[in-house]
mmCIF file of C-alpha atoms and ligand atoms in Angstrom:
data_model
loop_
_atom_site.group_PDB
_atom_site.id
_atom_site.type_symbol
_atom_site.label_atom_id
_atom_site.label_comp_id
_atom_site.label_asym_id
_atom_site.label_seq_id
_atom_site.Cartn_x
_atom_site.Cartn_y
_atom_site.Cartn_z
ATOM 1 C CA UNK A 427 -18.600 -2.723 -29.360
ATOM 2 C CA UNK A 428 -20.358 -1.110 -26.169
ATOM 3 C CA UNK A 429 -19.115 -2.089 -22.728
ATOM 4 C CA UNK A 430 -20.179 -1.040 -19.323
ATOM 5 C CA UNK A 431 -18.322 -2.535 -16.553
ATOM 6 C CA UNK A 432 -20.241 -1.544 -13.100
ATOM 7 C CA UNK A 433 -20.866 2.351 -14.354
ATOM 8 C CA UNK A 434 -22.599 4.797 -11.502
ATOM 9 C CA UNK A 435 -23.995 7.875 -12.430
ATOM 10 C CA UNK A 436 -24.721 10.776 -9.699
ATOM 11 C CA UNK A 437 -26.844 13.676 -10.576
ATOM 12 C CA UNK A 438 -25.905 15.495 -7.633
ATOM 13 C CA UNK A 439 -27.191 13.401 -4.449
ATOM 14 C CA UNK A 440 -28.890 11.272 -6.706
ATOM 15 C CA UNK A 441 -27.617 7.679 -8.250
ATOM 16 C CA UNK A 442 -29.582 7.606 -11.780
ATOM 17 C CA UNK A 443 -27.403 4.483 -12.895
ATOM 18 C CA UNK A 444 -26.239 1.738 -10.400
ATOM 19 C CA UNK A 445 -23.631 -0.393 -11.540
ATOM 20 C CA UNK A 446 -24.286 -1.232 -14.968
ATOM 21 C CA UNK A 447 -22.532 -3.754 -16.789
ATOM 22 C CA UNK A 448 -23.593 -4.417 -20.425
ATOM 23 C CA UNK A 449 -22.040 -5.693 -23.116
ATOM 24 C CA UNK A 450 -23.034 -5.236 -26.468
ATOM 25 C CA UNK A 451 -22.040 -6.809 -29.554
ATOM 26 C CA UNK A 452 -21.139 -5.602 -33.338
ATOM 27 C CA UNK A 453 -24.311 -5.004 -35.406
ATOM 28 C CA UNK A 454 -26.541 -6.190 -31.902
ATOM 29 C CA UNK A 455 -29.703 -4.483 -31.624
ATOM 30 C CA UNK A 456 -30.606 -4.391 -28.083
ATOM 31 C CA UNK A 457 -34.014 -2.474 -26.936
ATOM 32 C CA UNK A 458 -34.350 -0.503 -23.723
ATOM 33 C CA UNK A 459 -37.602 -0.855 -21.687
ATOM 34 C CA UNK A 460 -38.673 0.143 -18.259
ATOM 35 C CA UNK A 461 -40.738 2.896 -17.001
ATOM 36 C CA UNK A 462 -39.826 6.365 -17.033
ATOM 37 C CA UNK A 463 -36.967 7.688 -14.459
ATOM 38 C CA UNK A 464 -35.547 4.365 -15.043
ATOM 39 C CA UNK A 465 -32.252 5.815 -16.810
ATOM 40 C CA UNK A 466 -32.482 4.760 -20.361
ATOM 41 C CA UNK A 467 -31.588 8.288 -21.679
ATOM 42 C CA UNK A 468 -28.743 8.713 -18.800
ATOM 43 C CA UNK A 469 -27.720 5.375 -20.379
ATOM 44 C CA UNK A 470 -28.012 6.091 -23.683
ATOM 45 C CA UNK A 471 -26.115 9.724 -22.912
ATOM 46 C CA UNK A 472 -23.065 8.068 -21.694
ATOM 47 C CA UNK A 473 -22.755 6.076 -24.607
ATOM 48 C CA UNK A 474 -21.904 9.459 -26.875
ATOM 49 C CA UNK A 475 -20.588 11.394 -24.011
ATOM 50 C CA UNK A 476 -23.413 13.391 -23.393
ATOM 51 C CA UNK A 477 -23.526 12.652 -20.043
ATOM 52 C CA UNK A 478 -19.791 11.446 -18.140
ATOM 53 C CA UNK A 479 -20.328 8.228 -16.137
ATOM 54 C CA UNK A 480 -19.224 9.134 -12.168
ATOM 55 C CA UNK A 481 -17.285 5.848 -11.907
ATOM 56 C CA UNK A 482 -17.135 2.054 -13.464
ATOM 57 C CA UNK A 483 -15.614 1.772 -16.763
ATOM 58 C CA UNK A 484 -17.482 2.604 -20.139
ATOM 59 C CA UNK A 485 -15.789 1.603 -23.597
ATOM 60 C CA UNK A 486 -17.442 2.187 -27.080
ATOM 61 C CA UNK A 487 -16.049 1.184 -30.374
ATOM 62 C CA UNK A 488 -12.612 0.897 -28.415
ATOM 63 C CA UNK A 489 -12.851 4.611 -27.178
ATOM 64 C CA UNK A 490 -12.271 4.691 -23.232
ATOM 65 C CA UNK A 491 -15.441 7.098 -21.937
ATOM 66 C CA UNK A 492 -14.078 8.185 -18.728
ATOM 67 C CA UNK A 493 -10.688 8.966 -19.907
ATOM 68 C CA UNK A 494 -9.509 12.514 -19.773
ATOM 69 C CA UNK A 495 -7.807 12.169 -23.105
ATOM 70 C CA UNK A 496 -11.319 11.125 -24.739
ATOM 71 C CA UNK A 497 -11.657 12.364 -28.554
ATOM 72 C CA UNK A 498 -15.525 13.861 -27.937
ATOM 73 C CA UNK A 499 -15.502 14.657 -31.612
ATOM 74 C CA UNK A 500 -14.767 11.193 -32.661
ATOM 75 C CA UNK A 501 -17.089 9.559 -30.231
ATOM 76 C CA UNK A 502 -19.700 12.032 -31.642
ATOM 77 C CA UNK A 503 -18.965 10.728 -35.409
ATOM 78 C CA UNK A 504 -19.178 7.307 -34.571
ATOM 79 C CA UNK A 505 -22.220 7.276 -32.311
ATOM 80 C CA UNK A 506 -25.409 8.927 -34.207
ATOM 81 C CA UNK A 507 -28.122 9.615 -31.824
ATOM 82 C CA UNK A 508 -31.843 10.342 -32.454
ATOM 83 C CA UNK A 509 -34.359 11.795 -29.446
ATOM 84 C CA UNK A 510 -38.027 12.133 -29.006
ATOM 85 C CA UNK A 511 -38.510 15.068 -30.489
ATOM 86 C CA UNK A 512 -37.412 15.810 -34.041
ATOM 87 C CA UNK A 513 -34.810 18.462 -33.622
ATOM 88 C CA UNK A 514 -33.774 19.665 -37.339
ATOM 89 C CA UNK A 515 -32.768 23.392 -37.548
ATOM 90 C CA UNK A 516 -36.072 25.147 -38.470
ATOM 91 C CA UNK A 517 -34.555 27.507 -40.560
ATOM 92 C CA UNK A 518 -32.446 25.489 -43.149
ATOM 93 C CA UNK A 519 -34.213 23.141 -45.533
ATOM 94 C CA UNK A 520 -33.943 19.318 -45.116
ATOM 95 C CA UNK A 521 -31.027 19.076 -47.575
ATOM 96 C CA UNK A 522 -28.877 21.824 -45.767
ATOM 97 C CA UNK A 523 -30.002 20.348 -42.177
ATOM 98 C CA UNK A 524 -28.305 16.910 -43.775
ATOM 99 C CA UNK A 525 -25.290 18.667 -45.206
ATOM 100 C CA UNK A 526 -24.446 20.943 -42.144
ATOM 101 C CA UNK A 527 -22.633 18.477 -40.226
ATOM 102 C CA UNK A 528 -20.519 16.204 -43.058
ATOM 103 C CA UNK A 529 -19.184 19.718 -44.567
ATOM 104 C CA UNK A 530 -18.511 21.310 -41.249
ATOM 105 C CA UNK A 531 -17.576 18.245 -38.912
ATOM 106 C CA UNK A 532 -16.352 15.712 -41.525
ATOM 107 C CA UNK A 533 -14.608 17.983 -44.148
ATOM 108 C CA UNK A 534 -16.433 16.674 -46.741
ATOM 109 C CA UNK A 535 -17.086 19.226 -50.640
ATOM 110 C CA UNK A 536 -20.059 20.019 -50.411
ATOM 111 C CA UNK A 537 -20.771 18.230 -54.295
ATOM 112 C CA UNK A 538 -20.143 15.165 -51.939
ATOM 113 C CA UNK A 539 -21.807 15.798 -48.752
ATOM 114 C CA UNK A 540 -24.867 16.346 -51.297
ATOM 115 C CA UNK A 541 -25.078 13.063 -52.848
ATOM 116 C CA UNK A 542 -24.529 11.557 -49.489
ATOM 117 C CA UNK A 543 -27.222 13.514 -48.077
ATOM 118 C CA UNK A 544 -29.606 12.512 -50.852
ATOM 119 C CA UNK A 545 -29.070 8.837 -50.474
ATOM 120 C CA UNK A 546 -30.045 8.579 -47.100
ATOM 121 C CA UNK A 547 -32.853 11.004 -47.636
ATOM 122 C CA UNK A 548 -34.121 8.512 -50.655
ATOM 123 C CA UNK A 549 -33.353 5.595 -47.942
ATOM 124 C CA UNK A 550 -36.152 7.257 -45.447
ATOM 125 C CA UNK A 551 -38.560 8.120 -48.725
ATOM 126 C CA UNK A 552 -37.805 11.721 -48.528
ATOM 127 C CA UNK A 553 -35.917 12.639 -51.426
ATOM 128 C CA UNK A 554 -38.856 14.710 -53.053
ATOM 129 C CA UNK A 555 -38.578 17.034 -49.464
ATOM 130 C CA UNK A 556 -34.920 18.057 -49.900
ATOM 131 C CA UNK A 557 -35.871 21.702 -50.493
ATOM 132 C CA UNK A 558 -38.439 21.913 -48.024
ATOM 133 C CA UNK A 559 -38.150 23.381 -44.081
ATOM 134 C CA UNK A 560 -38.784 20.980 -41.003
ATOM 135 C CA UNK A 561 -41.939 23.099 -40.504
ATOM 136 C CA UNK A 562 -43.215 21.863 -44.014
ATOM 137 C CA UNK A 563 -43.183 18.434 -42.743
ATOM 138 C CA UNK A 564 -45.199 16.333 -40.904
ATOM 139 C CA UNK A 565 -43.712 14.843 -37.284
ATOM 140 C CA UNK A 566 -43.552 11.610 -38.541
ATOM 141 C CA UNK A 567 -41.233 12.947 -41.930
ATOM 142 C CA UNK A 568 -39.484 15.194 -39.614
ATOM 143 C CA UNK A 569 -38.160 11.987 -37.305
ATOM 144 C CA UNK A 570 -37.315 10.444 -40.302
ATOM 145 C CA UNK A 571 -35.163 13.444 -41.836
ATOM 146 C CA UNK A 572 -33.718 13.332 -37.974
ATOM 147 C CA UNK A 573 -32.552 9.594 -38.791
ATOM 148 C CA UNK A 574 -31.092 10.907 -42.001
ATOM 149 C CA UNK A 575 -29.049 13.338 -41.043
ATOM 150 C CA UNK A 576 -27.420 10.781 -38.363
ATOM 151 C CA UNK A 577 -26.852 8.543 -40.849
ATOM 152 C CA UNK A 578 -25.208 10.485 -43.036
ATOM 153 C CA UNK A 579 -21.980 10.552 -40.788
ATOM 154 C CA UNK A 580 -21.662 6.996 -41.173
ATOM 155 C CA UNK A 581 -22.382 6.016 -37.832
ATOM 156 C CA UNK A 582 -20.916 2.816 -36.354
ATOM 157 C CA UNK A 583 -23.226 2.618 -33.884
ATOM 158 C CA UNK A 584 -26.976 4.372 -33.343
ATOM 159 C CA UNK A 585 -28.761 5.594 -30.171
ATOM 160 C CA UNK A 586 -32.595 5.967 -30.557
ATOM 161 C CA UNK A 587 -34.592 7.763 -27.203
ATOM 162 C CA UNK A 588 -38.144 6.993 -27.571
ATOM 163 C CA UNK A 589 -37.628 7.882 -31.122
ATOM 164 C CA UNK A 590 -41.879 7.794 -31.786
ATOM 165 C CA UNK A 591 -43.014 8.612 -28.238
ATOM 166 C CA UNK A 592 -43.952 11.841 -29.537
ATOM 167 C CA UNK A 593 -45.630 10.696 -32.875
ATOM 168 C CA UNK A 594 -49.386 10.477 -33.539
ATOM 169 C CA UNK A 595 -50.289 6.686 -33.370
ATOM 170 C CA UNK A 596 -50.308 7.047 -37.693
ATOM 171 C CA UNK A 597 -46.992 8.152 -38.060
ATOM 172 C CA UNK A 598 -45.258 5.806 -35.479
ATOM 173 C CA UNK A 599 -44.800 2.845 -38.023
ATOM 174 C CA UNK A 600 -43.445 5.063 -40.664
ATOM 175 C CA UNK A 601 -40.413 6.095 -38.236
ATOM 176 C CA UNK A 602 -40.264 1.968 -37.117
ATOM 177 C CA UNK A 603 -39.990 0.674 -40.599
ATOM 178 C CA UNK A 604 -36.749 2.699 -40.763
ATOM 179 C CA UNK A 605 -35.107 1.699 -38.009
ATOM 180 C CA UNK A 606 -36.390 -1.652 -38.819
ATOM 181 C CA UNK A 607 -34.402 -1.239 -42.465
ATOM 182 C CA UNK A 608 -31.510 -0.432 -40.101
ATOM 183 C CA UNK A 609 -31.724 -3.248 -38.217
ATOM 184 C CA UNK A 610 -31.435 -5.440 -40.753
ATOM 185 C CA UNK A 611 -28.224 -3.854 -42.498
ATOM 186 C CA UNK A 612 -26.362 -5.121 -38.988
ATOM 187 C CA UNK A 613 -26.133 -1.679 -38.023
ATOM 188 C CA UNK A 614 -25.704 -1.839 -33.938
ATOM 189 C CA UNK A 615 -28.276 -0.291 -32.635
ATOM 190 C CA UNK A 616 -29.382 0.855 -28.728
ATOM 191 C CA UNK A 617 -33.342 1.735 -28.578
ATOM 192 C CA UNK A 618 -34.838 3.119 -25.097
ATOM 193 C CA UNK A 619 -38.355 2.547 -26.240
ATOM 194 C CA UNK A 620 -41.478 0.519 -24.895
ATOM 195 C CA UNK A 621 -43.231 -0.126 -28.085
ATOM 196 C CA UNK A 622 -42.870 -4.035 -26.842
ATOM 197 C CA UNK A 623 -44.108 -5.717 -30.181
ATOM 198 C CA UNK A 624 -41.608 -3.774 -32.008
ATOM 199 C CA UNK A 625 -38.761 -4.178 -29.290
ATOM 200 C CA UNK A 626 -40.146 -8.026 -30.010
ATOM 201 C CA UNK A 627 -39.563 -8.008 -33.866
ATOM 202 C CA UNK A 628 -35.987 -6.120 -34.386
ATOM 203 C CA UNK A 629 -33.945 -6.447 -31.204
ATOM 204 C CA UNK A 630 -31.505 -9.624 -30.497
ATOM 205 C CA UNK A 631 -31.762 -8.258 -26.818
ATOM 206 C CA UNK A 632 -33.807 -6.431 -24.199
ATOM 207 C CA UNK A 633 -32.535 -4.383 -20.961
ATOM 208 C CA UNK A 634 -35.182 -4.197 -18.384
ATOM 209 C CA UNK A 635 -34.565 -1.134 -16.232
ATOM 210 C CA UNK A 636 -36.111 0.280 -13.301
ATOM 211 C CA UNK A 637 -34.663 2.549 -10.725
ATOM 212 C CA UNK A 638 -31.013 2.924 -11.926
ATOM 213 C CA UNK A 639 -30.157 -0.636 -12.384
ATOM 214 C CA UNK A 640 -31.134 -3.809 -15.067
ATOM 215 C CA UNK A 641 -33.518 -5.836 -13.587
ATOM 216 C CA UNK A 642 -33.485 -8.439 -16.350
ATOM 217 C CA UNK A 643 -32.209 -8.957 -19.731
ATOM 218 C CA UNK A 644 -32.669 -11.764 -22.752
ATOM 219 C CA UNK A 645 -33.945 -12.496 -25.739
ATOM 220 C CA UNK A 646 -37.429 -11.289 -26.515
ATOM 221 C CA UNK A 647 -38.490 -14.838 -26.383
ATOM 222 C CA UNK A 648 -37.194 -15.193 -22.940
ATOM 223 C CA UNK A 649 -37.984 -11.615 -21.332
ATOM 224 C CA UNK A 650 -41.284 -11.067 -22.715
ATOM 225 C CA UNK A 651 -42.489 -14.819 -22.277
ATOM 226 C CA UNK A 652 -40.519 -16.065 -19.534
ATOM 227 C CA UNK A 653 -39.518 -13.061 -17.205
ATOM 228 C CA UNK A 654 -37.471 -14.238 -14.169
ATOM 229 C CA UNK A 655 -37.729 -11.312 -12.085
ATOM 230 C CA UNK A 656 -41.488 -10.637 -10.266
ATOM 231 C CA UNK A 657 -40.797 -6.895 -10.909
ATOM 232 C CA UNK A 658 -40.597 -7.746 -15.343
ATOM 233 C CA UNK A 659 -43.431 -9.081 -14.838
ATOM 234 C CA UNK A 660 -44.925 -6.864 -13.182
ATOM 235 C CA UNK A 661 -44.207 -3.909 -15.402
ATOM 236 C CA UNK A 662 -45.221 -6.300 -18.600
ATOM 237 C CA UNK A 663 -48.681 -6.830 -16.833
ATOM 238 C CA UNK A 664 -49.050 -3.033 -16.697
ATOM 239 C CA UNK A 665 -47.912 -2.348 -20.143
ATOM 240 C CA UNK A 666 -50.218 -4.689 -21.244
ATOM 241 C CA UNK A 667 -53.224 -2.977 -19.579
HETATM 242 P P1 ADP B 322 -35.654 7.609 -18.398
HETATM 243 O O1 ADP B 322 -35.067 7.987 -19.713
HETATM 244 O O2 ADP B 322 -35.730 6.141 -18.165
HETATM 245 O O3 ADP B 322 -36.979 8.273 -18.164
HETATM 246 P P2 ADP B 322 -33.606 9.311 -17.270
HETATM 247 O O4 ADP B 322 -32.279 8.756 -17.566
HETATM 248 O O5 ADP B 322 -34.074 10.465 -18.071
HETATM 249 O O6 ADP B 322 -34.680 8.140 -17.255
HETATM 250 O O7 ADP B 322 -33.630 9.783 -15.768
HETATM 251 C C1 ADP B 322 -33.268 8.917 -14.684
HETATM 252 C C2 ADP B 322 -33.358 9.726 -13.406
HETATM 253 O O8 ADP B 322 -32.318 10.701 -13.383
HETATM 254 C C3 ADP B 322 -34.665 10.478 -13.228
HETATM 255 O O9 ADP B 322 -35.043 10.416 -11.879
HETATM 256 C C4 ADP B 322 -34.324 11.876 -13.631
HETATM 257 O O10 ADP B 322 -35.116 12.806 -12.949
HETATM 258 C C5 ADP B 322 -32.862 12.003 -13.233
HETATM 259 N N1 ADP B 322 -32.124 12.901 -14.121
HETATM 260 C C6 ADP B 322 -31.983 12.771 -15.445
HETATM 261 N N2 ADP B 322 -31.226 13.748 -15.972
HETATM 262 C C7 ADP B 322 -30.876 14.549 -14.920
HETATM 263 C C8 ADP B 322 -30.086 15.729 -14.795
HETATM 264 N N3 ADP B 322 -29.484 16.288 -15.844
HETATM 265 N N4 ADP B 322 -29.959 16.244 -13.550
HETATM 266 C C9 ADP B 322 -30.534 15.686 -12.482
HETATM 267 N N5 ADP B 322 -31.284 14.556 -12.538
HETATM 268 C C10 ADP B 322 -31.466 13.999 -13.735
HETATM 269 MG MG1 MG B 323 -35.842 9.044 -21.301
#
């Protein structure tokens, strides 16, 4: 579904990835961790074209990254992405912040895009918000209207960056048991995150990057019990404190 075959990315003089290769599966969940400036959102950016690998090979959902010829729109449609921060327009209610993209980018009536939009705002326990604006919300309800209105495209695959790292310790769960709904559909998802008993519970897989590169990956079993590399364990240790 995702492949990197040894992808670089420059910024400049800078190498934020070094040779990457990563292959992820149909419905995988796979969980990002490693401290920050490791390159989980340059990672994560390449994936939905954000950000254009400088060389290596990158294919998603059979969609060639690097070529010139690459349909951005399509990518965009099949890869939802959701960031830190909630980032719903301020000025359009919940319902018209879901609606703006499926009428605009996807053609759908409006009648339709509606009933779509409701579903997955009754999927994140929001349908009684519809008519209210992002400021009415709380952080927490405003992630979760962000996952909603990603959803509603019908992604194939998901990108979450540090989707609660911004979230009062109460609200973080609320956002979690979402994407931990998600998980369990088979939706395939790519977290950057380092809430590690999370990462633990929904993810098949975990990425441990520092400086550019994976260090380590496995299962959660294996990574989190049995690191291999001194610097994983390292890093766990200092989580941990
Ligand atoms: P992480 O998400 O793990 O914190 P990032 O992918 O954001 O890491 O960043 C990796 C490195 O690349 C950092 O050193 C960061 O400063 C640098 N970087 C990220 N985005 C840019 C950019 N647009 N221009 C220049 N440097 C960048
Ligand atoms: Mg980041």
């Amino acid at each position: 579904m995702i492949n990197f075959y040894g992808i670089n990315k420059q910024y400049g003089s800078f190498q934020a990835l070094k040779n990457i290769n990563l292959h992820i599966e149909l419905g995988e969940v796979v969980s990002i961790i490693g401290p920050s400036g490791s390159g989980k959102s340059t990672l994560l950016r390449c994936i939905n074209g954000l950000q254009k690998p400088t060389g290596g090979e990158l294919v998603v959902h059979s969609m060639k990254i690097m070529d010139p010829g690459l349909k951005i729109k399509r990518l965009r449609r099949n890869v939802g992405m959701v960031l830190q921060e909630p980032n719903l327009y301020p000025h359009m209610t919940i319902i018209e912040n879901l609606i703006l993209a499926p009428v605009q980018v996807a053609h759908l009536s409006p009648v339709v895009a509606r009933d779509l939009a409701m579903h997955y705002l009754n999927k994140v326990g929001l349908g009684d918000k519809r008519d209210a604006y992002p400021s009415q919300l709380s952080k927490g309800e405003q992630q979760r209207a962000s996952i909603a209105r990603a959803l509603v495209m019908k992604p194939r695959i998901m990108l979450f960056d540090e989707p609660t790292a911004s979230l009062e310790q109460e609200m973080v769960e609320e956002v979690l048991a979402v994407i931990r709904g998600l998980a369990r559909e088979g939706l395939t998802m790519v977290i950057a995150s380092n809430e590690i008993s999370f990462a633990r519970e929904v993810a098949d897989r975990i990425v441990y990057m520092d400086q550019g590169r994976i260090i380590e990956e496995g299962t959660p079993a294996d990574l989190f019990n049995q690191p291999k590399q001194r610097r994983t364990r390292q890093y766990l240790c200092h989580l941990q404190q």
